[in-house]
Amino acid sequence: AQFFGIGKKAPSSPDDVELFAKNKFTIGKEVNIEIKNHTETPIVVPSSCPKNPLTVQMYSNGEWALKEAVVDEALCSKDPVEIAGNQSIVVAFGQWNKKVFDQEGRYRISLNVELNGKTKEFAKEIKGLKPLVLDTSVVIDGRIADVIETRVIDNQLIMPQFVIAELQTIADSSDRLRRSKGRRGLDIL
């Protein structure tokens, strides 16, 4: 696992570990989980290399199914990571990301740690979103710029090269109306 961002955090309540992540992610984008240790006691995150660093499950057909991926052992560390009391770390799924978070749906990421002699599970649910592919008519219409500006959608937007080429062809048209539509579409991009 790739760990980074160790920092001092203020304690909130005793015997408390939290997992933080964006509630939604785009498929193909990096998923990062912040683990906050609000206790005075250090906790240990065991290495599961070459498997993914934290337990990941996907909700499918009314139940949670385990999602695991294996990467080349040379790409990860087998050393456990200790999180000191009142500190946090960020776990980046790195090489496992595209294999584990590969579908739209609900995911549950969990961590089992030993606190005060008892094993406890801490979890966070997130949702994977498919990227949206824009076509020529959406760009020419112009309202997509307003939708993006309002941040109503969290999905990644993809503009294929053939759509840009089509807009350029329309912008170079001899028909004045088509030409103005094509130029407006290019201006919006």
PDB file of C-alpha atoms in Angstrom:
ATOM      1  CA  ALA A   1       0.000   0.000   0.000  1.00  0.00           C
ATOM      2  CA  GLN A   2       1.061   3.541  -0.496  1.00  0.00           C
ATOM      3  CA  PHE A   3       0.889   5.490   2.762  1.00  0.00           C
ATOM      4  CA  PHE A   4       1.428   9.216   3.030  1.00  0.00           C
ATOM      5  CA  GLY A   5       0.247  12.335   4.847  1.00  0.00           C
ATOM      6  CA  ILE A   6       0.965  11.430   8.456  1.00  0.00           C
ATOM      7  CA  GLY A   7      -0.241  14.351  10.575  1.00  0.00           C
ATOM      8  CA  LYS A   8      -1.256  15.347  14.104  1.00  0.00           C
ATOM      9  CA  LYS A   9      -5.015  15.304  14.732  1.00  0.00           C
ATOM     10  CA  ALA A  10      -7.057  16.449  17.709  1.00  0.00           C
ATOM     11  CA  PRO A  11      -8.692  13.649  19.721  1.00  0.00           C
ATOM     12  CA  SER A  12     -12.473  13.397  19.598  1.00  0.00           C
ATOM     13  CA  SER A  13     -13.531  10.463  21.733  1.00  0.00           C
ATOM     14  CA  PRO A  14     -11.658   7.588  23.383  1.00  0.00           C
ATOM     15  CA  ASP A  15     -11.484   4.191  21.706  1.00  0.00           C
ATOM     16  CA  ASP A  16     -12.367   5.702  18.343  1.00  0.00           C
ATOM     17  CA  VAL A  17     -10.964   5.064  14.862  1.00  0.00           C
ATOM     18  CA  GLU A  18     -12.559   6.614  11.779  1.00  0.00           C
ATOM     19  CA  LEU A  19     -12.259   5.988   8.059  1.00  0.00           C
ATOM     20  CA  PHE A  20     -12.785   9.012   5.822  1.00  0.00           C
ATOM     21  CA  ALA A  21     -13.203   9.138   2.046  1.00  0.00           C
ATOM     22  CA  LYS A  22     -15.228  11.002  -0.528  1.00  0.00           C
ATOM     23  CA  ASN A  23     -18.717   9.492  -0.561  1.00  0.00           C
ATOM     24  CA  LYS A  24     -18.506   9.102  -4.338  1.00  0.00           C
ATOM     25  CA  PHE A  25     -15.652   8.327  -6.682  1.00  0.00           C
ATOM     26  CA  THR A  26     -15.309   8.019 -10.435  1.00  0.00           C
ATOM     27  CA  ILE A  27     -14.349   4.622 -11.798  1.00  0.00           C
ATOM     28  CA  GLY A  28     -10.734   4.740 -12.929  1.00  0.00           C
ATOM     29  CA  LYS A  29      -9.779   7.509 -10.491  1.00  0.00           C
ATOM     30  CA  GLU A  30      -7.635   6.964  -7.392  1.00  0.00           C
ATOM     31  CA  VAL A  31      -9.478   6.079  -4.183  1.00  0.00           C
ATOM     32  CA  ASN A  32      -7.871   7.336  -0.962  1.00  0.00           C
ATOM     33  CA  ILE A  33      -8.980   6.462   2.567  1.00  0.00           C
ATOM     34  CA  GLU A  34      -7.879   8.503   5.569  1.00  0.00           C
ATOM     35  CA  ILE A  35      -7.596   6.502   8.771  1.00  0.00           C
ATOM     36  CA  LYS A  36      -7.865   8.671  11.900  1.00  0.00           C
ATOM     37  CA  ASN A  37      -6.790   7.256  15.241  1.00  0.00           C
ATOM     38  CA  HIS A  38      -8.536   9.299  17.948  1.00  0.00           C
ATOM     39  CA  THR A  39      -7.219   7.117  20.758  1.00  0.00           C
ATOM     40  CA  GLU A  40      -4.075   7.593  22.811  1.00  0.00           C
ATOM     41  CA  THR A  41      -3.001   4.064  21.846  1.00  0.00           C
ATOM     42  CA  PRO A  42      -1.130   3.368  18.596  1.00  0.00           C
ATOM     43  CA  ILE A  43      -2.941   1.080  16.164  1.00  0.00           C
ATOM     44  CA  VAL A  44      -1.361  -1.184  13.562  1.00  0.00           C
ATOM     45  CA  VAL A  45      -2.597  -1.574   9.997  1.00  0.00           C
ATOM     46  CA  PRO A  46      -1.287  -4.972   8.904  1.00  0.00           C
ATOM     47  CA  SER A  47       0.101  -5.404   5.402  1.00  0.00           C
ATOM     48  CA  SER A  48      -1.855  -7.756   3.169  1.00  0.00           C
ATOM     49  CA  CYS A  49       0.507  -7.381   0.211  1.00  0.00           C
ATOM     50  CA  PRO A  50       0.165  -8.514  -2.548  1.00  0.00           C
ATOM     51  CA  LYS A  51      -3.597  -8.205  -1.841  1.00  0.00           C
ATOM     52  CA  ASN A  52      -5.347  -4.809  -1.490  1.00  0.00           C
ATOM     53  CA  PRO A  53      -4.464  -2.904   1.715  1.00  0.00           C
ATOM     54  CA  LEU A  54      -7.916  -2.718   3.360  1.00  0.00           C
ATOM     55  CA  THR A  55     -10.907  -5.057   3.142  1.00  0.00           C
ATOM     56  CA  VAL A  56     -13.188  -4.012   0.272  1.00  0.00           C
ATOM     57  CA  GLN A  57     -16.670  -5.375  -0.354  1.00  0.00           C
ATOM     58  CA  MET A  58     -19.180  -4.532  -3.086  1.00  0.00           C
ATOM     59  CA  TYR A  59     -22.947  -4.652  -2.574  1.00  0.00           C
ATOM     60  CA  SER A  60     -24.470  -6.952  -5.162  1.00  0.00           C
ATOM     61  CA  ASN A  61     -27.752  -8.898  -5.267  1.00  0.00           C
ATOM     62  CA  GLY A  62     -28.664  -7.943  -1.701  1.00  0.00           C
ATOM     63  CA  GLU A  63     -25.371  -8.894  -0.051  1.00  0.00           C
ATOM     64  CA  TRP A  64     -21.794  -7.741   0.403  1.00  0.00           C
ATOM     65  CA  ALA A  65     -19.253  -9.621  -1.752  1.00  0.00           C
ATOM     66  CA  LEU A  66     -15.523  -9.487  -1.062  1.00  0.00           C
ATOM     67  CA  LYS A  67     -13.433  -7.685  -3.728  1.00  0.00           C
ATOM     68  CA  GLU A  68      -9.763  -8.611  -3.819  1.00  0.00           C
ATOM     69  CA  ALA A  69      -6.955  -7.910  -6.235  1.00  0.00           C
ATOM     70  CA  VAL A  70      -3.374  -9.077  -6.318  1.00  0.00           C
ATOM     71  CA  VAL A  71      -0.442  -7.051  -7.654  1.00  0.00           C
ATOM     72  CA  ASP A  72       3.225  -7.798  -8.168  1.00  0.00           C
ATOM     73  CA  GLU A  73       4.826  -8.148  -4.723  1.00  0.00           C
ATOM     74  CA  ALA A  74       7.711  -5.922  -5.827  1.00  0.00           C
ATOM     75  CA  LEU A  75       5.251  -3.002  -6.043  1.00  0.00           C
ATOM     76  CA  CYS A  76       4.187  -3.004  -2.393  1.00  0.00           C
ATOM     77  CA  SER A  77       5.506  -3.123   1.143  1.00  0.00           C
ATOM     78  CA  LYS A  78       4.944  -6.063   3.469  1.00  0.00           C
ATOM     79  CA  ASP A  79       5.625  -3.925   6.537  1.00  0.00           C
ATOM     80  CA  PRO A  80       2.657  -3.109   8.783  1.00  0.00           C
ATOM     81  CA  VAL A  81       2.016   0.579   9.379  1.00  0.00           C
ATOM     82  CA  GLU A  82       1.574   1.976  12.869  1.00  0.00           C
ATOM     83  CA  ILE A  83      -0.687   4.970  13.407  1.00  0.00           C
ATOM     84  CA  ALA A  84       0.335   6.774  16.571  1.00  0.00           C
ATOM     85  CA  GLY A  85      -2.286   8.008  19.012  1.00  0.00           C
ATOM     86  CA  ASN A  86      -4.230  11.058  17.786  1.00  0.00           C
ATOM     87  CA  GLN A  87      -2.714  10.879  14.304  1.00  0.00           C
ATOM     88  CA  SER A  88      -3.879   9.884  10.854  1.00  0.00           C
ATOM     89  CA  ILE A  89      -2.581   8.411   7.611  1.00  0.00           C
ATOM     90  CA  VAL A  90      -3.942   8.225   4.090  1.00  0.00           C
ATOM     91  CA  VAL A  91      -4.087   4.897   2.298  1.00  0.00           C
ATOM     92  CA  ALA A  92      -3.899   5.115  -1.488  1.00  0.00           C
ATOM     93  CA  PHE A  93      -5.075   1.998  -3.290  1.00  0.00           C
ATOM     94  CA  GLY A  94      -2.548   2.612  -6.091  1.00  0.00           C
ATOM     95  CA  GLN A  95      -1.956  -0.549  -8.140  1.00  0.00           C
ATOM     96  CA  TRP A  96      -5.094  -2.195  -6.725  1.00  0.00           C
ATOM     97  CA  ASN A  97      -7.395   0.700  -7.630  1.00  0.00           C
ATOM     98  CA  LYS A  98      -8.459  -0.320 -11.167  1.00  0.00           C
ATOM     99  CA  LYS A  99      -8.885  -3.963 -10.188  1.00  0.00           C
ATOM    100  CA  VAL A 100     -10.900  -3.432  -6.996  1.00  0.00           C
ATOM    101  CA  PHE A 101     -12.993  -0.324  -7.793  1.00  0.00           C
ATOM    102  CA  ASP A 102     -13.890  -1.351 -11.336  1.00  0.00           C
ATOM    103  CA  GLN A 103     -17.689  -1.152 -11.363  1.00  0.00           C
ATOM    104  CA  GLU A 104     -20.479   1.266 -10.615  1.00  0.00           C
ATOM    105  CA  GLY A 105     -22.092   0.518  -7.262  1.00  0.00           C
ATOM    106  CA  ARG A 106     -21.780   0.623  -3.472  1.00  0.00           C
ATOM    107  CA  TYR A 107     -18.501  -0.306  -1.836  1.00  0.00           C
ATOM    108  CA  ARG A 108     -17.688  -0.906   1.817  1.00  0.00           C
ATOM    109  CA  ILE A 109     -14.103  -0.408   2.959  1.00  0.00           C
ATOM    110  CA  SER A 110     -13.235  -1.741   6.387  1.00  0.00           C
ATOM    111  CA  LEU A 111     -10.325  -2.084   8.768  1.00  0.00           C
ATOM    112  CA  ASN A 112     -10.026  -4.441  11.725  1.00  0.00           C
ATOM    113  CA  VAL A 113      -7.806  -3.165  14.530  1.00  0.00           C
ATOM    114  CA  GLU A 114      -7.060  -4.329  18.023  1.00  0.00           C
ATOM    115  CA  LEU A 115      -7.959  -1.776  20.712  1.00  0.00           C
ATOM    116  CA  ASN A 116      -7.803  -2.463  24.421  1.00  0.00           C
ATOM    117  CA  GLY A 117      -7.480  -6.201  23.813  1.00  0.00           C
ATOM    118  CA  LYS A 118     -10.523  -6.414  21.516  1.00  0.00           C
ATOM    119  CA  THR A 119     -10.672  -6.587  17.723  1.00  0.00           C
ATOM    120  CA  LYS A 120     -12.976  -3.934  16.314  1.00  0.00           C
ATOM    121  CA  GLU A 121     -14.105  -3.213  12.773  1.00  0.00           C
ATOM    122  CA  PHE A 122     -14.357   0.305  11.373  1.00  0.00           C
ATOM    123  CA  ALA A 123     -15.921   0.881   7.946  1.00  0.00           C
ATOM    124  CA  LYS A 124     -16.819   3.499   5.347  1.00  0.00           C
ATOM    125  CA  GLU A 125     -19.244   3.152   2.419  1.00  0.00           C
ATOM    126  CA  ILE A 126     -18.588   4.880  -0.897  1.00  0.00           C
ATOM    127  CA  LYS A 127     -20.275   4.833  -4.294  1.00  0.00           C
ATOM    128  CA  GLY A 128     -18.604   4.365  -7.675  1.00  0.00           C
ATOM    129  CA  LEU A 129     -19.831   6.485 -10.563  1.00  0.00           C
ATOM    130  CA  LYS A 130     -19.416   5.855 -14.274  1.00  0.00           C
ATOM    131  CA  PRO A 131     -17.823   8.623 -16.331  1.00  0.00           C
ATOM    132  CA  LEU A 132     -20.202  10.449 -18.679  1.00  0.00           C
ATOM    133  CA  VAL A 133     -19.388  10.717 -22.388  1.00  0.00           C
ATOM    134  CA  LEU A 134     -20.479  13.987 -23.979  1.00  0.00           C
ATOM    135  CA  ASP A 135     -21.665  14.130 -27.572  1.00  0.00           C
ATOM    136  CA  THR A 136     -21.786  16.966 -30.089  1.00  0.00           C
ATOM    137  CA  SER A 137     -25.402  17.971 -29.418  1.00  0.00           C
ATOM    138  CA  VAL A 138     -24.796  18.348 -25.663  1.00  0.00           C
ATOM    139  CA  VAL A 139     -21.870  20.696 -26.270  1.00  0.00           C
ATOM    140  CA  ILE A 140     -23.648  22.753 -28.954  1.00  0.00           C
ATOM    141  CA  ASP A 141     -26.709  23.087 -26.686  1.00  0.00           C
ATOM    142  CA  GLY A 142     -24.458  24.911 -24.216  1.00  0.00           C
ATOM    143  CA  ARG A 143     -26.219  24.060 -20.976  1.00  0.00           C
ATOM    144  CA  ILE A 144     -23.551  21.517 -20.019  1.00  0.00           C
ATOM    145  CA  ALA A 145     -21.273  24.401 -19.000  1.00  0.00           C
ATOM    146  CA  ASP A 146     -23.883  25.593 -16.482  1.00  0.00           C
ATOM    147  CA  VAL A 147     -24.401  22.057 -15.166  1.00  0.00           C
ATOM    148  CA  ILE A 148     -20.647  21.637 -14.645  1.00  0.00           C
ATOM    149  CA  GLU A 149     -20.392  25.021 -12.933  1.00  0.00           C
ATOM    150  CA  THR A 150     -23.143  24.125 -10.424  1.00  0.00           C
ATOM    151  CA  ARG A 151     -21.308  20.848  -9.561  1.00  0.00           C
ATOM    152  CA  VAL A 152     -24.585  18.924  -9.644  1.00  0.00           C
ATOM    153  CA  ILE A 153     -22.857  15.873 -11.101  1.00  0.00           C
ATOM    154  CA  ASP A 154     -19.796  14.198  -9.605  1.00  0.00           C
ATOM    155  CA  ASN A 155     -19.031  12.008 -12.604  1.00  0.00           C
ATOM    156  CA  GLN A 156     -15.923  12.479 -14.698  1.00  0.00           C
ATOM    157  CA  LEU A 157     -16.807  13.958 -18.099  1.00  0.00           C
ATOM    158  CA  ILE A 158     -15.204  12.548 -21.233  1.00  0.00           C
ATOM    159  CA  MET A 159     -15.025  14.434 -24.512  1.00  0.00           C
ATOM    160  CA  PRO A 160     -13.932  12.017 -27.291  1.00  0.00           C
ATOM    161  CA  GLN A 161     -11.623  13.293 -30.029  1.00  0.00           C
ATOM    162  CA  PHE A 162     -14.210  12.445 -32.704  1.00  0.00           C
ATOM    163  CA  VAL A 163     -16.698  14.836 -31.041  1.00  0.00           C
ATOM    164  CA  ILE A 164     -14.129  17.637 -31.065  1.00  0.00           C
ATOM    165  CA  ALA A 165     -13.365  16.850 -34.730  1.00  0.00           C
ATOM    166  CA  GLU A 166     -17.090  16.956 -35.533  1.00  0.00           C
ATOM    167  CA  LEU A 167     -17.430  20.336 -33.795  1.00  0.00           C
ATOM    168  CA  GLN A 168     -14.494  21.663 -35.836  1.00  0.00           C
ATOM    169  CA  THR A 169     -16.097  20.390 -39.055  1.00  0.00           C
ATOM    170  CA  ILE A 170     -19.396  22.063 -38.139  1.00  0.00           C
ATOM    171  CA  ALA A 171     -17.548  25.297 -37.223  1.00  0.00           C
ATOM    172  CA  ASP A 172     -15.921  25.275 -40.691  1.00  0.00           C
ATOM    173  CA  SER A 173     -19.240  24.706 -42.490  1.00  0.00           C
ATOM    174  CA  SER A 174     -20.286  26.989 -45.357  1.00  0.00           C
ATOM    175  CA  ASP A 175     -23.807  27.139 -43.837  1.00  0.00           C
ATOM    176  CA  ARG A 176     -23.849  30.167 -41.513  1.00  0.00           C
ATOM    177  CA  LEU A 177     -26.235  28.606 -38.928  1.00  0.00           C
ATOM    178  CA  ARG A 178     -24.216  25.356 -38.681  1.00  0.00           C
ATOM    179  CA  ARG A 179     -20.981  27.361 -38.503  1.00  0.00           C
ATOM    180  CA  SER A 180     -22.268  29.470 -35.577  1.00  0.00           C
ATOM    181  CA  LYS A 181     -23.437  26.341 -33.709  1.00  0.00           C
ATOM    182  CA  GLY A 182     -20.065  24.680 -34.193  1.00  0.00           C
ATOM    183  CA  ARG A 183     -18.179  27.759 -33.008  1.00  0.00           C
ATOM    184  CA  ARG A 184     -20.426  28.082 -29.971  1.00  0.00           C
ATOM    185  CA  GLY A 185     -19.702  24.446 -29.122  1.00  0.00           C
ATOM    186  CA  LEU A 186     -15.950  25.022 -29.413  1.00  0.00           C
ATOM    187  CA  ASP A 187     -16.222  28.194 -27.298  1.00  0.00           C
ATOM    188  CA  ILE A 188     -18.002  26.223 -24.581  1.00  0.00           C
ATOM    189  CA  LEU A 189     -15.164  23.691 -24.504  1.00  0.00           C
TER     190      LEU A 189
END
